[in-house]
C-alpha positions as a Python dict, from the first residue, in 0.01 Angstrom:
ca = {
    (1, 'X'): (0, 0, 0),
    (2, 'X'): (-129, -271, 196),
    (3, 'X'): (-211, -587, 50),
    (4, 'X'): (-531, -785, 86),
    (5, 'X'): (-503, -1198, 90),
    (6, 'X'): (-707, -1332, -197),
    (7, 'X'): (-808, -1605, -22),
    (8, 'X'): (-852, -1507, 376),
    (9, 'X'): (-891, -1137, 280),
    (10, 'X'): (-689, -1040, 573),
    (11, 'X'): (-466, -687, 517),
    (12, 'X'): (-103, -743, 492),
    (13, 'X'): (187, -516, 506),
    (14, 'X'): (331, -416, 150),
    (15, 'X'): (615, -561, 160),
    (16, 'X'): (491, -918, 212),
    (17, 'X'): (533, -1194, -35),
    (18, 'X'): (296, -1411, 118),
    (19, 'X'): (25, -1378, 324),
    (20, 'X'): (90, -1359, 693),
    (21, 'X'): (-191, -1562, 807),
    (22, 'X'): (-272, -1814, 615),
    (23, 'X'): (53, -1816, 384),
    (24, 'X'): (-114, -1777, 0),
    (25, 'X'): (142, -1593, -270),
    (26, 'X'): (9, -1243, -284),
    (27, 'X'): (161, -1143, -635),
    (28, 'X'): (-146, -1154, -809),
    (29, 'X'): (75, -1244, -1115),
    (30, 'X'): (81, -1588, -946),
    (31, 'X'): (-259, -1648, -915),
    (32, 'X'): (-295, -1612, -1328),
    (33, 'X'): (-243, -1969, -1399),
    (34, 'X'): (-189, -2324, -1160),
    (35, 'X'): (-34, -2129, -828),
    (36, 'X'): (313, -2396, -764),
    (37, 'X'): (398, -2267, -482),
    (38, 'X'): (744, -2453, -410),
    (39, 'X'): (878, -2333, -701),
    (40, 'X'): (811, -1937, -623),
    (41, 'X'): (1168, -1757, -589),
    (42, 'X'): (1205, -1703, -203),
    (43, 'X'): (1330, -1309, -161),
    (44, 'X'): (1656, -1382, -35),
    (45, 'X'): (1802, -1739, -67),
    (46, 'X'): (1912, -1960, 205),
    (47, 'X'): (2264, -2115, 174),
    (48, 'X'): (2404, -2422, 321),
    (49, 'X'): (2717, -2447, 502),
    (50, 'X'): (2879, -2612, 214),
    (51, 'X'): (2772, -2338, 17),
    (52, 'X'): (2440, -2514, -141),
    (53, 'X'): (2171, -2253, -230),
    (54, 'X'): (1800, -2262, -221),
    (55, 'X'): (1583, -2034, -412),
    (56, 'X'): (1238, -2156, -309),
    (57, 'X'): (1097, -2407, -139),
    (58, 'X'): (1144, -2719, -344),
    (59, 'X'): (1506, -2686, -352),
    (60, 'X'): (1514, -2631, 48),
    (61, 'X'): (1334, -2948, 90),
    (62, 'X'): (1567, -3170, -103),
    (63, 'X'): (1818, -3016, 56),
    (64, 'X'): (1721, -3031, 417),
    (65, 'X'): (1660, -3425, 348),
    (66, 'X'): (2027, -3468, 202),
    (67, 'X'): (2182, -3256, 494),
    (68, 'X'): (1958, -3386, 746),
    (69, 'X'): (2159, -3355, 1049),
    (70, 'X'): (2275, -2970, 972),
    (71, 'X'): (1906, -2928, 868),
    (72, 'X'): (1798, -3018, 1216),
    (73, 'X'): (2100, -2860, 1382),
    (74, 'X'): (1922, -2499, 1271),
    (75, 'X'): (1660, -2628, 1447),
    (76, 'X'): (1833, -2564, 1812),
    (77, 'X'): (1992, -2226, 1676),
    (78, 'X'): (1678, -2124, 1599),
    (79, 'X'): (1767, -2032, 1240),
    (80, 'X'): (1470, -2127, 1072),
    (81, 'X'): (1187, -1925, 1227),
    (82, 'X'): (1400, -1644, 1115),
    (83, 'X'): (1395, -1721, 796),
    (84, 'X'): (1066, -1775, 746),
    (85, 'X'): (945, -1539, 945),
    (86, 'X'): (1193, -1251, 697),
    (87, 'X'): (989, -1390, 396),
    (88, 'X'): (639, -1296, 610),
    (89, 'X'): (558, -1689, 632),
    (90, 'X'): (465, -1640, 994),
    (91, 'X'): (279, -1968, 1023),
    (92, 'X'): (624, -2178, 893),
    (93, 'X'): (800, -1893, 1165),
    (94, 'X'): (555, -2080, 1449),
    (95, 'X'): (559, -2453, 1301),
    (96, 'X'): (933, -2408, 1329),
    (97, 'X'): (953, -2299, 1668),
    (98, 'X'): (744, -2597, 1777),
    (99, 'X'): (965, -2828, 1577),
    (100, 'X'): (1231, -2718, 1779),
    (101, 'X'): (1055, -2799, 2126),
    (102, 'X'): (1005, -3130, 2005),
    (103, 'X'): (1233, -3370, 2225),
    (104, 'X'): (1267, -3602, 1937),
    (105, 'X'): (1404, -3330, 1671),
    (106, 'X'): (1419, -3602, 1402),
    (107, 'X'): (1095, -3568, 1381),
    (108, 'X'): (1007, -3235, 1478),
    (109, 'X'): (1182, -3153, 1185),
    (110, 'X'): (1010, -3346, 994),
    (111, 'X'): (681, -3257, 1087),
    (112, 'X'): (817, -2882, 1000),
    (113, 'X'): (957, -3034, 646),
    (114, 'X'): (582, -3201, 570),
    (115, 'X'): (418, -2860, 620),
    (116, 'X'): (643, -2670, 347),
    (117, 'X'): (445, -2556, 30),
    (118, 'X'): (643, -2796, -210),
    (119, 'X'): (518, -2937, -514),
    (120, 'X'): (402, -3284, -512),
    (121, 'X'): (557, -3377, -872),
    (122, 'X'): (912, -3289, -700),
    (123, 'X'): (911, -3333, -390),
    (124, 'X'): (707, -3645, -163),
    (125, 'X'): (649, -3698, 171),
    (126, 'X'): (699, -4024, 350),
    (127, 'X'): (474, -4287, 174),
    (128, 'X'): (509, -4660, 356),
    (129, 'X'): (549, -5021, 224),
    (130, 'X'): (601, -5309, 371),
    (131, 'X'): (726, -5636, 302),
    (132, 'X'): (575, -5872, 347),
    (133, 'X'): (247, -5811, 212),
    (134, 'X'): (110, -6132, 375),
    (135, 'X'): (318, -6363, 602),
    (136, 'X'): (157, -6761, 579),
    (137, 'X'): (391, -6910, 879),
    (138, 'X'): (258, -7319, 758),
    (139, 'X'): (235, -7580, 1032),
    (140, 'X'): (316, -7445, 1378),
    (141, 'X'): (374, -7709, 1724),
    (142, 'X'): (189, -7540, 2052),
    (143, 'X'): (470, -7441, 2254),
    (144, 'X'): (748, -7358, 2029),
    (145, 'X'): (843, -6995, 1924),
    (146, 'X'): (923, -6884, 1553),
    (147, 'X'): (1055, -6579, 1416),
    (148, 'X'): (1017, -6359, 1082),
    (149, 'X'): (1132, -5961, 1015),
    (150, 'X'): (890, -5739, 898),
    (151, 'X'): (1049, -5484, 680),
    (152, 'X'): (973, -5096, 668),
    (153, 'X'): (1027, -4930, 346),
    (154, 'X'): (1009, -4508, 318),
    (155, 'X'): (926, -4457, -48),
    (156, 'X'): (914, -4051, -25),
    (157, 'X'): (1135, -3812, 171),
    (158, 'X'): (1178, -3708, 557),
    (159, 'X'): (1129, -3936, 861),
    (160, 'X'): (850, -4202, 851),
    (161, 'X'): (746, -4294, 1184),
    (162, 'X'): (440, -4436, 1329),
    (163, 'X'): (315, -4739, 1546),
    (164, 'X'): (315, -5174, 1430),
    (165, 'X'): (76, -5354, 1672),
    (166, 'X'): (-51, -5679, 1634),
    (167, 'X'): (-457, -5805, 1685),
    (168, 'X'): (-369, -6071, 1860),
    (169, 'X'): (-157, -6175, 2157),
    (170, 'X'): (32, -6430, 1955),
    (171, 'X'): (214, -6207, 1747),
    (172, 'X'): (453, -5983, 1946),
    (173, 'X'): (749, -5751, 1868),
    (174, 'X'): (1081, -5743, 2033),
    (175, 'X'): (1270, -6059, 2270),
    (176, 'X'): (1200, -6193, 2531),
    (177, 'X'): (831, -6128, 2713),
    (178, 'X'): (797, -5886, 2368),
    (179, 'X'): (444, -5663, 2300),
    (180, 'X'): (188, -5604, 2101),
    (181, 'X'): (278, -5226, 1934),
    (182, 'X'): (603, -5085, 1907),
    (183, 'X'): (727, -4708, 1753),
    (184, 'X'): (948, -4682, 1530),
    (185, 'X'): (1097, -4446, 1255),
    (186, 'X'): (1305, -4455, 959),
    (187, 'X'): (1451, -4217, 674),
    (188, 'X'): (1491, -4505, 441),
    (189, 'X'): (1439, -4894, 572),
    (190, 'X'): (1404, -5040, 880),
    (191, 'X'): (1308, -5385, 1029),
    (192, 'X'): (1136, -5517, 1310),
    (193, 'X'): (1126, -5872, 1439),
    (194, 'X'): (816, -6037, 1495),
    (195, 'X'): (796, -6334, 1718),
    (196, 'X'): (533, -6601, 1728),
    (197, 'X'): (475, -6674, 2095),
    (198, 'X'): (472, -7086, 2097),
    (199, 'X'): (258, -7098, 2439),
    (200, 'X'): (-12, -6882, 2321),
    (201, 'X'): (-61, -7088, 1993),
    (202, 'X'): (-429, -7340, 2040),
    (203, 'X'): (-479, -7634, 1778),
    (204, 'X'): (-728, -7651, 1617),
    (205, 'X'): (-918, -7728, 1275),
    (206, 'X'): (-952, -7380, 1153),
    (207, 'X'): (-652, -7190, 1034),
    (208, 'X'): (-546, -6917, 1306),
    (209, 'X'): (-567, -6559, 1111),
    (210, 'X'): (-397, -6230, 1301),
    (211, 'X'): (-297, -5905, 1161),
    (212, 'X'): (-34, -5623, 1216),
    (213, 'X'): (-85, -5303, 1134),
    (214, 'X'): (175, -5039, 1052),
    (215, 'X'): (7, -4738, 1118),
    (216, 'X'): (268, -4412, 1012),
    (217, 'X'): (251, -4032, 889),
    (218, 'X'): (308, -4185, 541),
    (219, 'X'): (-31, -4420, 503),
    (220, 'X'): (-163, -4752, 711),
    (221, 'X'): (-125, -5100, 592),
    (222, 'X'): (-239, -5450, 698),
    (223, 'X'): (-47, -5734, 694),
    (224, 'X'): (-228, -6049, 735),
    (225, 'X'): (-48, -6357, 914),
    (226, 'X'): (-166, -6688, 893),
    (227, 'X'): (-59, -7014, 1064),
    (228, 'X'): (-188, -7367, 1083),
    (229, 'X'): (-193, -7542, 1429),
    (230, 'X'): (-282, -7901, 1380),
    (231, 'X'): (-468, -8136, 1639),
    (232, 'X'): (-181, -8423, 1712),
    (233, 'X'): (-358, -8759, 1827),
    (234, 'X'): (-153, -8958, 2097),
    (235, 'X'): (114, -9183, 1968),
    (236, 'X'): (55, -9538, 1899),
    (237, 'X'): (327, -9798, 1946),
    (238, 'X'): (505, -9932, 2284),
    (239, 'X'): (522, -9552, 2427),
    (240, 'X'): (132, -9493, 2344),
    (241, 'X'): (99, -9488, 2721),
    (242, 'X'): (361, -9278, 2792),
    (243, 'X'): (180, -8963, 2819),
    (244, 'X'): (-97, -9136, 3091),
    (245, 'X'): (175, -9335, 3280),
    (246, 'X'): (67, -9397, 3631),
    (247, 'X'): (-267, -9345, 3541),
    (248, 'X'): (-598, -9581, 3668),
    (249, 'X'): (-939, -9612, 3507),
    (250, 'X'): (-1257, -9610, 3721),
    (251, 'X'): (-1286, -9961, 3740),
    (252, 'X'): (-977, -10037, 3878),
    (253, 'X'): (-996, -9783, 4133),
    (254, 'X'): (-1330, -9971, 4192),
    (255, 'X'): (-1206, -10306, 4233),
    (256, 'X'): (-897, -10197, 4493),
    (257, 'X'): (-1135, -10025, 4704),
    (258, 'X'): (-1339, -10325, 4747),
    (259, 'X'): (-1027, -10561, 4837),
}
């Protein structure tokens, strides 16, 4: 008998578990109390090839993240929109198969991994920190360069990857001519140098204020980054004239034109 979603009302096959449209548990014993749906017995269990089984979708999860690199090896043999697609989770079936086209597979796969049903109390998804929270750099000389690491910190599970760009041209990533954003992506904790470019640095009275954002599929935050730049008078003593040497004042240029 065919079975009506309870939430798109679309007709599905008998034999489905879920719904093959918008992927809702059909057993309407589910729907009796809170519906978890990564712990829901998958019909037939996948194994690992060191023999590790998973029986829904929680367990498949933690288990793609510790054998990441077989994980993503399915991705190429095109084992998982099988799978899914045997269980009647067509929409996984299709999110897989677009993982897989993905030329960075690291995170194809990880976009696939973010869209299983898990629950939140057991499994996360990549959640960002950074350290450090706010970066005050002191006294800085016009002209000379200065370096700090900004450290990337993936609190949850899967691939965090995302953007850092800076606000202002000061503040750049990388050596040499550096820029101002960068990708990146990490399973656990990466770093990124930062690079205070001397030349672009203005004295001043007021305290110079940038930002750089790290902007990733596990939240944004701002790190403020402040420096001081102070005004430096000429030198007094026997080089005071050092820095005008060969110089003439108006009046002197006056009084040799006349002679």
């Amino acid at each position: 008998m065919p079975n009506p979603c309870p939430v798109c009302s679309k007709i599905n096959p008998a034999e489905a578990y879920y719904c093959y449209y918008d992927g809702v548990r059909l057993s309407k014993e589910a729907h009796l109390g809170p519906l978890r749906m990564g712990s829901v017995p998958f019909p037939t269990p996948f194994h690992f090839s060191d023999g590790q089984k998973c029986g829904d979708f929680n367990q498949l999860a933690l288990a793609c993240d510790n054998r990441w690199e077989e994980a993503r090896s399915f991705l190429v043999e095109g084992f998982w929109p099988a799978f899914f697609a045997s269980m009647g989770r067509l929409d996984l079936a299709a999110s897989a198969r677009q993982a897989a086209a993905n030329p960075d597979l690291d995170r194809g796969l990880s976009q696939l991994l973010e869209k299983l049903p898990v629950d939140p109390d057991c499994v996360s998804s990549p959640k960002l920190a950074v350290e450090p929270k706010e970066e005050n750099l002191g006294k800085l000389a016009p002209g000379r360069d200065v370096a700090f690491d900004l450290t990337i910190h993936n609190e949850g599970k899967f691939l965090l990857s995302g953007i850092v760009s800076s606000t202002c041209d000061w503040l750049v990533f990388g050596d040499h001519a550096g820029a101002t954003e960068k990708m990146f992506q990490t399973r656990s904790v990466g770093t990124i140098p930062v690079r205070v470019v001397g030349s672009k640095l203005r004295a001043g009275s007021k305290r110079l204020h940038g930002e750089i954002v790290v902007d990733t599929n596990g939240g944004t935050i701002t790190v403020p980054v402040w420096a001081d730049v102070p005004i430096r008078p000429f030198p007094k003593g026997v080089y005071a004239n050092d820095v005008l040497a060969g110089a003439r004042s108006p009046r002197e240029i006056a009084v040799r034109s006349e002679e």
